[in-house]
PDB file of N, CA and C in Angstrom:
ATOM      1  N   UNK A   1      26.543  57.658 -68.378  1.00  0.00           N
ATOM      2  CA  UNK A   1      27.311  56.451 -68.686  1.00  0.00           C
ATOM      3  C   UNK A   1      27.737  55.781 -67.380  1.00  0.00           C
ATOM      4  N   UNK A   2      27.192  54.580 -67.355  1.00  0.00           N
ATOM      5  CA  UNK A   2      27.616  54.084 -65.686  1.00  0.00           C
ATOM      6  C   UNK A   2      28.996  53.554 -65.993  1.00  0.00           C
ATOM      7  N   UNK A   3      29.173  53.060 -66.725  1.00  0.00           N
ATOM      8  CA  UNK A   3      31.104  52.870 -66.905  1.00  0.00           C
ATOM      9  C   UNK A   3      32.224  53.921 -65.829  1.00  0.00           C
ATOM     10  N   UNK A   4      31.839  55.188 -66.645  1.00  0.00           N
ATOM     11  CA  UNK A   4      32.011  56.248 -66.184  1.00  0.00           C
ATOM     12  C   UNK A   4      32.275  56.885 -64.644  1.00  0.00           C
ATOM     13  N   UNK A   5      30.600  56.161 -63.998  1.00  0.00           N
ATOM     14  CA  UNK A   5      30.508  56.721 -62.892  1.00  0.00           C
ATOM     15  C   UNK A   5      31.325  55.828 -62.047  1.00  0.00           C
ATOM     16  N   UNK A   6      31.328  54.331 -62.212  1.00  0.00           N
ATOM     17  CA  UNK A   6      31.901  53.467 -61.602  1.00  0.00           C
ATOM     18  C   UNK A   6      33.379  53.818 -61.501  1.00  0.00           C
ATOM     19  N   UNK A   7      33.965  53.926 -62.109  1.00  0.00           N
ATOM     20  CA  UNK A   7      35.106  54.653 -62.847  1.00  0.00           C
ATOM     21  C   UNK A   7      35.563  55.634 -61.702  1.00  0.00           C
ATOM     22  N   UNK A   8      35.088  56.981 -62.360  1.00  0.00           N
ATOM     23  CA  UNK A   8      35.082  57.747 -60.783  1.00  0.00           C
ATOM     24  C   UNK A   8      34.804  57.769 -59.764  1.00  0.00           C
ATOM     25  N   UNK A   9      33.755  56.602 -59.074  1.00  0.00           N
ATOM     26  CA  UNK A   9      33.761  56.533 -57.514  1.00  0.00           C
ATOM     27  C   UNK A   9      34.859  55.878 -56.993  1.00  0.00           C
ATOM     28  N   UNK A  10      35.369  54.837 -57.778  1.00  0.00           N
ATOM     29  CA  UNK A  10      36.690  54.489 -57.669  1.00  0.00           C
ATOM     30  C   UNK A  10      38.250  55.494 -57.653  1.00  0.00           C
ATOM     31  N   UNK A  11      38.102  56.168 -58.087  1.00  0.00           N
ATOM     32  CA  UNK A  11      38.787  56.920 -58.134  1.00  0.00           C
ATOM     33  C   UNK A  11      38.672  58.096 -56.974  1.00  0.00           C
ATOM     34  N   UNK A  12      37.203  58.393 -56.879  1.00  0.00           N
ATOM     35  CA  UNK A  12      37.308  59.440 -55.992  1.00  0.00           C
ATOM     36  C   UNK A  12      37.625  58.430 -54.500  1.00  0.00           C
ATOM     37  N   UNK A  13      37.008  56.885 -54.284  1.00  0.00           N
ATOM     38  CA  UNK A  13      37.327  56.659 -53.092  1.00  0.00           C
ATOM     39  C   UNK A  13      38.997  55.920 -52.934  1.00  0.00           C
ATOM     40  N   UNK A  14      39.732  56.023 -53.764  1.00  0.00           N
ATOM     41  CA  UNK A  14      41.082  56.397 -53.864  1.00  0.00           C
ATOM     42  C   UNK A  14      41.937  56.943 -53.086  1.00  0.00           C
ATOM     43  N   UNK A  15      41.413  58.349 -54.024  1.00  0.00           N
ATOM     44  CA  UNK A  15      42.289  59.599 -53.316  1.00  0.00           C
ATOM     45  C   UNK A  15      41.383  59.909 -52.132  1.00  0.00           C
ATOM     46  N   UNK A  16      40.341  59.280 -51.783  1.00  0.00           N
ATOM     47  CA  UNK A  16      40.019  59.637 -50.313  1.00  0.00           C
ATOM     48  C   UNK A  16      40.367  58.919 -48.970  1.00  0.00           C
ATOM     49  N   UNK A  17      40.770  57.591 -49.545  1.00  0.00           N
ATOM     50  CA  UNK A  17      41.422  57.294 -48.464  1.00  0.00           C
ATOM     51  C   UNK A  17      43.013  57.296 -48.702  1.00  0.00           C
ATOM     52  N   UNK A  18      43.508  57.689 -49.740  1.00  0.00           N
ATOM     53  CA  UNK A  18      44.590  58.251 -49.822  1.00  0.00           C
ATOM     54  C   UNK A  18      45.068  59.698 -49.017  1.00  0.00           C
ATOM     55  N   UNK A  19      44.052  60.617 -49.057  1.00  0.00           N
ATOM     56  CA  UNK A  19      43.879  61.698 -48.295  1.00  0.00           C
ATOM     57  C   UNK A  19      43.614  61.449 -47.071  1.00  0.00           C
ATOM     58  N   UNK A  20      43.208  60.858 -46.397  1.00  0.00           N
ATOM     59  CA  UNK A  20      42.810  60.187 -45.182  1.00  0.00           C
ATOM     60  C   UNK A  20      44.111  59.941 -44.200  1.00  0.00           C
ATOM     61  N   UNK A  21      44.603  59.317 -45.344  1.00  0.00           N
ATOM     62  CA  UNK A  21      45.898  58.141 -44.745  1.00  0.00           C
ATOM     63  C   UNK A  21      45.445  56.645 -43.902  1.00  0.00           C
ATOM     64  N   UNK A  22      44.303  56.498 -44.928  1.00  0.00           N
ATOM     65  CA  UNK A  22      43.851  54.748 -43.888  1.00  0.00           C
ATOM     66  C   UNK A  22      44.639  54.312 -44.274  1.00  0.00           C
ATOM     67  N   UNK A  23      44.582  52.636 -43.310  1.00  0.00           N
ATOM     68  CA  UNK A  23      45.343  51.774 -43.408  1.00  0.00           C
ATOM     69  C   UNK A  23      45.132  50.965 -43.189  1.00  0.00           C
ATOM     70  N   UNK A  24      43.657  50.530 -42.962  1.00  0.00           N
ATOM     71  CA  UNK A  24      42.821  49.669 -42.420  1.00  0.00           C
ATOM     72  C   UNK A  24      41.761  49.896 -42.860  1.00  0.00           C
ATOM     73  N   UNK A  25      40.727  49.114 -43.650  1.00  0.00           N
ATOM     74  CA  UNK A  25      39.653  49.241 -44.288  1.00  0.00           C
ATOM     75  C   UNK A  25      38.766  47.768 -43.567  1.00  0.00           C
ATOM     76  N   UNK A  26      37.794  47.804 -43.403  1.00  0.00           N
ATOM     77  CA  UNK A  26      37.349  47.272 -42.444  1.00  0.00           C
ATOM     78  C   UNK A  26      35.381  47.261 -43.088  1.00  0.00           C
ATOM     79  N   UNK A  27      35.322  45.640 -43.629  1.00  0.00           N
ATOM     80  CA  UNK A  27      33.843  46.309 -44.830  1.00  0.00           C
ATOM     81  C   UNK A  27      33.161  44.951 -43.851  1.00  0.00           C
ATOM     82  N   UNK A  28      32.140  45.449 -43.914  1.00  0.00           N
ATOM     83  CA  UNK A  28      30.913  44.794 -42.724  1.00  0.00           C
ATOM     84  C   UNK A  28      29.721  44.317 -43.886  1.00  0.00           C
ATOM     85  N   UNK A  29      28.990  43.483 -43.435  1.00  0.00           N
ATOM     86  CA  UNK A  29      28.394  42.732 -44.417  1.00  0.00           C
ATOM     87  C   UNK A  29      29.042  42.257 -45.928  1.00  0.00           C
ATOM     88  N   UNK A  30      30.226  41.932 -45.918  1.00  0.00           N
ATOM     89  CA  UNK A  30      30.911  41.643 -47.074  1.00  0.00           C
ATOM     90  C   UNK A  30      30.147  40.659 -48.014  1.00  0.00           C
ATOM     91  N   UNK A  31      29.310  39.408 -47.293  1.00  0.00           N
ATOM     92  CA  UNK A  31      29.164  38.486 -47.949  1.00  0.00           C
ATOM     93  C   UNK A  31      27.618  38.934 -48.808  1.00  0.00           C
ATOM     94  N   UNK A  32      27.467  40.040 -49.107  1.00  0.00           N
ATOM     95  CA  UNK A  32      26.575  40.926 -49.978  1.00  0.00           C
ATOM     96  C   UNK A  32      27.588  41.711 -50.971  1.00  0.00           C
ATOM     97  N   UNK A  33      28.080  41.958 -50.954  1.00  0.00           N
ATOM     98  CA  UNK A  33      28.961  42.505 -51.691  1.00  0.00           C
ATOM     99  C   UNK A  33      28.854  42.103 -53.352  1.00  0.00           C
ATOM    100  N   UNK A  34      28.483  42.211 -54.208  1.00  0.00           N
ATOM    101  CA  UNK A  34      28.904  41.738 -55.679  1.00  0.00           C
ATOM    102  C   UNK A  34      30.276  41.428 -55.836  1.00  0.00           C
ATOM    103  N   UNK A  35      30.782  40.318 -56.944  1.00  0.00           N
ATOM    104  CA  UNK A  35      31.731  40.059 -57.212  1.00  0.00           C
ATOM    105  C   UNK A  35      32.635  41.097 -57.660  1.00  0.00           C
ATOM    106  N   UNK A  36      32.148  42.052 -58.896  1.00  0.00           N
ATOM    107  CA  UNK A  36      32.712  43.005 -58.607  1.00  0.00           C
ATOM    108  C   UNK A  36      32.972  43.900 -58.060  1.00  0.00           C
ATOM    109  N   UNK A  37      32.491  44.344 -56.851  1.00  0.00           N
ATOM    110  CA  UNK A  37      32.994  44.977 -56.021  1.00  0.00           C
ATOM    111  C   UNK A  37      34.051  44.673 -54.661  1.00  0.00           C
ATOM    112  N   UNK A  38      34.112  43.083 -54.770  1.00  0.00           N
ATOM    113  CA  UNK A  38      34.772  42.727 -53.949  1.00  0.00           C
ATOM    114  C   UNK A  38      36.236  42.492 -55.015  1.00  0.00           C
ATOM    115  N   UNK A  39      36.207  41.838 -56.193  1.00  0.00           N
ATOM    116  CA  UNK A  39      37.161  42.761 -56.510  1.00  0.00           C
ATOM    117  C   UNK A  39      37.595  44.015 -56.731  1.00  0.00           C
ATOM    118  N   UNK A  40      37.041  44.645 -56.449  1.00  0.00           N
ATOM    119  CA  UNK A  40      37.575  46.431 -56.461  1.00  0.00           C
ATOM    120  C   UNK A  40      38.130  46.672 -55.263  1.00  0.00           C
ATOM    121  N   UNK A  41      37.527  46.326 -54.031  1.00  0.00           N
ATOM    122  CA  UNK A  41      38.159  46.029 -52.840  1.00  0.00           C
ATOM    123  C   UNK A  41      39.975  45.588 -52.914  1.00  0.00           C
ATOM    124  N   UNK A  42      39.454  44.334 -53.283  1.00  0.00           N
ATOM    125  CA  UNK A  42      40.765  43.434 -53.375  1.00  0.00           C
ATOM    126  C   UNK A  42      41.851  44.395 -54.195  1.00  0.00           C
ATOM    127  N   UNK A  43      41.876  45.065 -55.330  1.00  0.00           N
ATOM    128  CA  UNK A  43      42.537  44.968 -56.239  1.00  0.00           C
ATOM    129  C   UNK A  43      43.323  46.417 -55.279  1.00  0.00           C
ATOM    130  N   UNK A  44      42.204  47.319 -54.664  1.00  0.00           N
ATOM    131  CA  UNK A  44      42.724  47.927 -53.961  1.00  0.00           C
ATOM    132  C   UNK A  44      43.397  48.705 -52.588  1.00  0.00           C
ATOM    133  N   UNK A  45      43.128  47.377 -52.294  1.00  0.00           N
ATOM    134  CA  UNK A  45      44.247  47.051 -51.107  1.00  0.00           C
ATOM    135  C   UNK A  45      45.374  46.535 -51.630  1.00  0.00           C
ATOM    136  N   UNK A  46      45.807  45.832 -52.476  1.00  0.00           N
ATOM    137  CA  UNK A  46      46.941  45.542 -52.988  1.00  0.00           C
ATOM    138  C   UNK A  46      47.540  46.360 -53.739  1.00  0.00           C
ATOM    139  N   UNK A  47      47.426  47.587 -53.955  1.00  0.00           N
ATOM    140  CA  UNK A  47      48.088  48.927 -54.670  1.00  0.00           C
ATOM    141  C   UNK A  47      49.154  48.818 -54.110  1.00  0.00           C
ATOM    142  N   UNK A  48      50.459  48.875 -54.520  1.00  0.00           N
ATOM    143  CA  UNK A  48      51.751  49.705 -53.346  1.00  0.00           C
ATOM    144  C   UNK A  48      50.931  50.961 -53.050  1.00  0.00           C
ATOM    145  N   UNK A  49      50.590  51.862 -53.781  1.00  0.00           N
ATOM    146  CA  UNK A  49      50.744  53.189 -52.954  1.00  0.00           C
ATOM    147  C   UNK A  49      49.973  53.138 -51.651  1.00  0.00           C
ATOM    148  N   UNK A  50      48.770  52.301 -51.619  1.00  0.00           N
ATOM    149  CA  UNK A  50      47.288  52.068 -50.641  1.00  0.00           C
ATOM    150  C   UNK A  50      48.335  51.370 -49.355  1.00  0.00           C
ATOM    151  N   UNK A  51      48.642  50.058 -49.598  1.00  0.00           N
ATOM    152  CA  UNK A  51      48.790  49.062 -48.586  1.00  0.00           C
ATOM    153  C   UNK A  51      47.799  48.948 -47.631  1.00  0.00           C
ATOM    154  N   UNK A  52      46.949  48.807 -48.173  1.00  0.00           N
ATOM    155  CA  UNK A  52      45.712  48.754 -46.826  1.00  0.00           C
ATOM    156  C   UNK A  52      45.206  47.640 -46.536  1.00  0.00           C
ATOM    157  N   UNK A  53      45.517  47.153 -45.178  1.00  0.00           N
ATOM    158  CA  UNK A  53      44.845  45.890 -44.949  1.00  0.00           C
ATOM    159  C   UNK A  53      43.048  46.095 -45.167  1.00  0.00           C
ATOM    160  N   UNK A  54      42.981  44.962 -45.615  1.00  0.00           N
ATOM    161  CA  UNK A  54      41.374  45.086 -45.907  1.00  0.00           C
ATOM    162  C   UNK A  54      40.936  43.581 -44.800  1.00  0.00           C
ATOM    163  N   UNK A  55      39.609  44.231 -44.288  1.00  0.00           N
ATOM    164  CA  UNK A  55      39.100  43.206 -43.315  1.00  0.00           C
ATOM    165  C   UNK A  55      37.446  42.876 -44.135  1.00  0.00           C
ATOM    166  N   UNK A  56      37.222  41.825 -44.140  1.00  0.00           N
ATOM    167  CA  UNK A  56      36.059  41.460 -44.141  1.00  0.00           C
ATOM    168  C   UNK A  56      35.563  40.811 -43.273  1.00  0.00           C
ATOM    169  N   UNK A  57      34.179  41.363 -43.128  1.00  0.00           N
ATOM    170  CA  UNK A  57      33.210  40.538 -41.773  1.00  0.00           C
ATOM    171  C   UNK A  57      31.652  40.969 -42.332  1.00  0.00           C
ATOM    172  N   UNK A  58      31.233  39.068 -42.168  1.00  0.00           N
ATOM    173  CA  UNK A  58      30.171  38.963 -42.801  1.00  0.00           C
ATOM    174  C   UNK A  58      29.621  37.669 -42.473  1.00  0.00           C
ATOM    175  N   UNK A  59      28.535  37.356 -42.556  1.00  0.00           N
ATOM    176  CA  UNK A  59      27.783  35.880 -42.195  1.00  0.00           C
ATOM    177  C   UNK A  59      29.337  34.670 -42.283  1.00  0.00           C
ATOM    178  N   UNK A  60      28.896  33.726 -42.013  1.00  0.00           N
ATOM    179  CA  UNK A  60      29.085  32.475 -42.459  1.00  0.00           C
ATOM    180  C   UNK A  60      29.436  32.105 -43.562  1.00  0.00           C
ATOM    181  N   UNK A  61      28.543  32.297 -44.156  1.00  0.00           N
ATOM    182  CA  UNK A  61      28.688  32.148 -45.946  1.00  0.00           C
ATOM    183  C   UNK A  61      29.440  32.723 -46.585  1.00  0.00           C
ATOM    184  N   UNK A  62      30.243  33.562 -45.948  1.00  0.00           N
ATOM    185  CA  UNK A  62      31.389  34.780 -46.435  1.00  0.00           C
ATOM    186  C   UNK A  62      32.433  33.619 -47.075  1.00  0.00           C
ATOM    187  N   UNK A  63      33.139  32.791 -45.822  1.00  0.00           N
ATOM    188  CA  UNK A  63      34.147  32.004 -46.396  1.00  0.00           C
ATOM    189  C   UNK A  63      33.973  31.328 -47.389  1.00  0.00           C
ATOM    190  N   UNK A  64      32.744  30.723 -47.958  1.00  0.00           N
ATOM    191  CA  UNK A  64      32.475  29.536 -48.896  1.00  0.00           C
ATOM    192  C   UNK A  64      32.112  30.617 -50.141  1.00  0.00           C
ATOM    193  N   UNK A  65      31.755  31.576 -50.099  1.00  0.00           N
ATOM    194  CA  UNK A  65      31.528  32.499 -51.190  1.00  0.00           C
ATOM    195  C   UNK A  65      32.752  32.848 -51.921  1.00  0.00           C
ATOM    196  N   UNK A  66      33.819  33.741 -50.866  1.00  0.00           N
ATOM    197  CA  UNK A  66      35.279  33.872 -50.976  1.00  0.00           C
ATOM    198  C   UNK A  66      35.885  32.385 -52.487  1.00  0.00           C
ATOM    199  N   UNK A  67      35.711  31.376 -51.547  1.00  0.00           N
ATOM    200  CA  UNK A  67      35.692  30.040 -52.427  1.00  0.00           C
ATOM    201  C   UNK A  67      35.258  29.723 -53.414  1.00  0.00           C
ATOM    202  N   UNK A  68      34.517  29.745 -53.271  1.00  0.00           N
ATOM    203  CA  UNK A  68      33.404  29.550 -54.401  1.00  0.00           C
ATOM    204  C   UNK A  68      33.987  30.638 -55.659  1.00  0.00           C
ATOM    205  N   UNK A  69      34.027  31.954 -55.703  1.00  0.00           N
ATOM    206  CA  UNK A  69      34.366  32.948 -56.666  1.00  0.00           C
ATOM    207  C   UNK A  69      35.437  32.808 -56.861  1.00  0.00           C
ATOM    208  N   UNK A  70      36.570  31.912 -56.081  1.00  0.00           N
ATOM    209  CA  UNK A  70      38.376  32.071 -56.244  1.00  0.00           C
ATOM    210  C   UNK A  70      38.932  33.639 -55.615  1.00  0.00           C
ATOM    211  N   UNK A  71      38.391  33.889 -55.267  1.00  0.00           N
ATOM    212  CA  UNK A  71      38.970  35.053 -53.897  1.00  0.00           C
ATOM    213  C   UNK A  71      39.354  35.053 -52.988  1.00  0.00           C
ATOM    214  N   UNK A  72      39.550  33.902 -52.495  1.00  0.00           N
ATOM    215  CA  UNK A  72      40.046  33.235 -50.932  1.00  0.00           C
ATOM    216  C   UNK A  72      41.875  33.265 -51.040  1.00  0.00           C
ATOM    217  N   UNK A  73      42.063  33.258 -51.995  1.00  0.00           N
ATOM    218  CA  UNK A  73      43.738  33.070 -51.953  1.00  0.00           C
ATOM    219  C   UNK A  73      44.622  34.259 -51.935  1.00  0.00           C
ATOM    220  N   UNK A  74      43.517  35.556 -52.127  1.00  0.00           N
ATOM    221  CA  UNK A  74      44.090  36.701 -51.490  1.00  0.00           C
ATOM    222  C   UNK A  74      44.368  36.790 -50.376  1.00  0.00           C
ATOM    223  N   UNK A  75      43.788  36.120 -49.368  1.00  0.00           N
ATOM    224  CA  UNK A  75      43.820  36.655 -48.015  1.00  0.00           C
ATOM    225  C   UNK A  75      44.607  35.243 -47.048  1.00  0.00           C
ATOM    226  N   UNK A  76      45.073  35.905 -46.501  1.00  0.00           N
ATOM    227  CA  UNK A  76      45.193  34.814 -45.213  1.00  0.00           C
ATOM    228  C   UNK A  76      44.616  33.743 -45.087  1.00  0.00           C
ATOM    229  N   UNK A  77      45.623  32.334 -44.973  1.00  0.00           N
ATOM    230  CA  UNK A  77      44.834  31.211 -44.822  1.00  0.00           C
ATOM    231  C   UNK A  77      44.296  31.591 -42.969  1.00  0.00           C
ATOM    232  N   UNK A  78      45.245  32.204 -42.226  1.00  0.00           N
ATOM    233  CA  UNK A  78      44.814  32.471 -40.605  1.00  0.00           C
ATOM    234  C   UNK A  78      43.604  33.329 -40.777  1.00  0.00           C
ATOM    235  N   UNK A  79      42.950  33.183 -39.385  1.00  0.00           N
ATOM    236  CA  UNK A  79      41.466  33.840 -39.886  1.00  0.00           C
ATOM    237  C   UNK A  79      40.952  33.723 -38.528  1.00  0.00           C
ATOM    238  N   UNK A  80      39.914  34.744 -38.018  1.00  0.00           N
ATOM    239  CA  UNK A  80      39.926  34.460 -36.571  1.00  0.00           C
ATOM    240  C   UNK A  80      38.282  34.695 -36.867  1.00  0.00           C
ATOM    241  N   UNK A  81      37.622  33.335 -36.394  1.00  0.00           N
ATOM    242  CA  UNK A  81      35.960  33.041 -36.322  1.00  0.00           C
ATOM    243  C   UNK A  81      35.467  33.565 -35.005  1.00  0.00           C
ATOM    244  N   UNK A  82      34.678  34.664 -34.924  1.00  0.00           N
ATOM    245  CA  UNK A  82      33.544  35.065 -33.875  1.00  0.00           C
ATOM    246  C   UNK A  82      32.827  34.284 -33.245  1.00  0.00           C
ATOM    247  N   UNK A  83      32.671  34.148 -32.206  1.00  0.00           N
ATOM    248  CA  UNK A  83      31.270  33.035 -31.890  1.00  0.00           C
ATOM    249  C   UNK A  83      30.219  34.330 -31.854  1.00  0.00           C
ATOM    250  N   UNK A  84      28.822  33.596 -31.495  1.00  0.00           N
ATOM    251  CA  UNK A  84      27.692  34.231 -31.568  1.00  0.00           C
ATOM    252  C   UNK A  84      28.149  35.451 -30.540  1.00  0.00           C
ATOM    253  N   UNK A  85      28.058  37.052 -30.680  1.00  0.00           N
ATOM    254  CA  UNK A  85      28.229  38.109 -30.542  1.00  0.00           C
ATOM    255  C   UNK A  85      26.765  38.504 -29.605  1.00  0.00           C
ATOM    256  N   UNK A  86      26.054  37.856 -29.411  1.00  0.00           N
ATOM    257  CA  UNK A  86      24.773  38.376 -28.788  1.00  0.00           C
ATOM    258  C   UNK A  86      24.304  37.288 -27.868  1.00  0.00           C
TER     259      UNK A  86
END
């Protein structure tokens, strides 16, 4: 049952960065991400128990995607743009 499994990877990556003690989550190629998984992200960084800043970094298209889905108003209107890295 993939319900199920989805279910528990969530859960197991939970209590693993609960066990951890992150506090900083930090997801690279975001703008691949499925909608739902970027809400799963979202929903869990905003836990009280988590408080985990969540970073995304990803193309260009990250911000207008963010937009585009209505996910942008989670985060910080401040935002700090990379120039070309290479």
């Amino acid at each position: 049952d993939r319900k199920g499994k989805t279910k528990n990877l969530l859960l197991r990556t939970w209590e693993a960065l609960k066990e951890f003690g992150v506090e900083i989550l930090i997801v690279d190629h975001a703008d691949e991400l499925t909608r739902k998984a970027l809400i799963s992200l979202i929903r869990l960084s905003l836990r009280k128990e988590t408080k985990i800043s969540l970073i995304l970094v990803g193309s260009t298209e990250l911000e207008n995607r963010l937009i585009e889905e209505d996910l942008d108003s989670y985060f910080d209107e401040d935002y700090y743009e990379f120039g070309l890295l290479y």
